[in-house]
């Protein structure tokens, strides 16, 4: 399959489009979190818990993935448990370690909110060739790394 013609864009135009997407995503995440009775950070963490699937993550792993302190994750987990989205479960291999398990209804509740958007996104990806999707995936992965580095720099500067 040959790619469709795309309008020319400069890096500045791409950055502006990215900024618009991020801004709208932030507002959207706020609305979705509120609809689900959660805060944005709690919703983000629940996404990581659900993303772990059959291999539940530890609180420490969740803290790392969400770029939070372990103390902050404790608060998140307390709220997720109270809201019925997740629970702590002893690790069968090491009873001192706790794993975070999503409630069975959590995925259903989240997918009900996200599924229409993800269906539309899959339709959008279908407009691109496999090579173009690979470039998009590479870009998102690398941009995430850059954003993580910048977040670390900002947090280090605030500590000093």
PDB file of C-alpha atoms in Angstrom, residues 9-19:
ATOM      1  CA  UNK A   9       4.663  20.738   7.324  1.00  0.00           C
ATOM      2  CA  UNK A  10       7.587  22.391   9.031  1.00  0.00           C
ATOM      3  CA  UNK A  11       8.890  21.312  12.444  1.00  0.00           C
ATOM      4  CA  UNK A  12       7.292  24.473  13.880  1.00  0.00           C
ATOM      5  CA  UNK A  13       3.903  23.486  12.440  1.00  0.00           C
ATOM      6  CA  UNK A  14       4.293  19.945  13.784  1.00  0.00           C
ATOM      7  CA  UNK A  15       5.170  21.320  17.254  1.00  0.00           C
ATOM      8  CA  UNK A  16       2.131  23.610  17.162  1.00  0.00           C
ATOM      9  CA  UNK A  17      -0.094  20.677  16.216  1.00  0.00           C
ATOM     10  CA  UNK A  18       1.449  18.605  19.007  1.00  0.00           C
ATOM     11  CA  UNK A  19       0.842  21.421  21.510  1.00  0.00           C
TER      12      UNK A  19
END
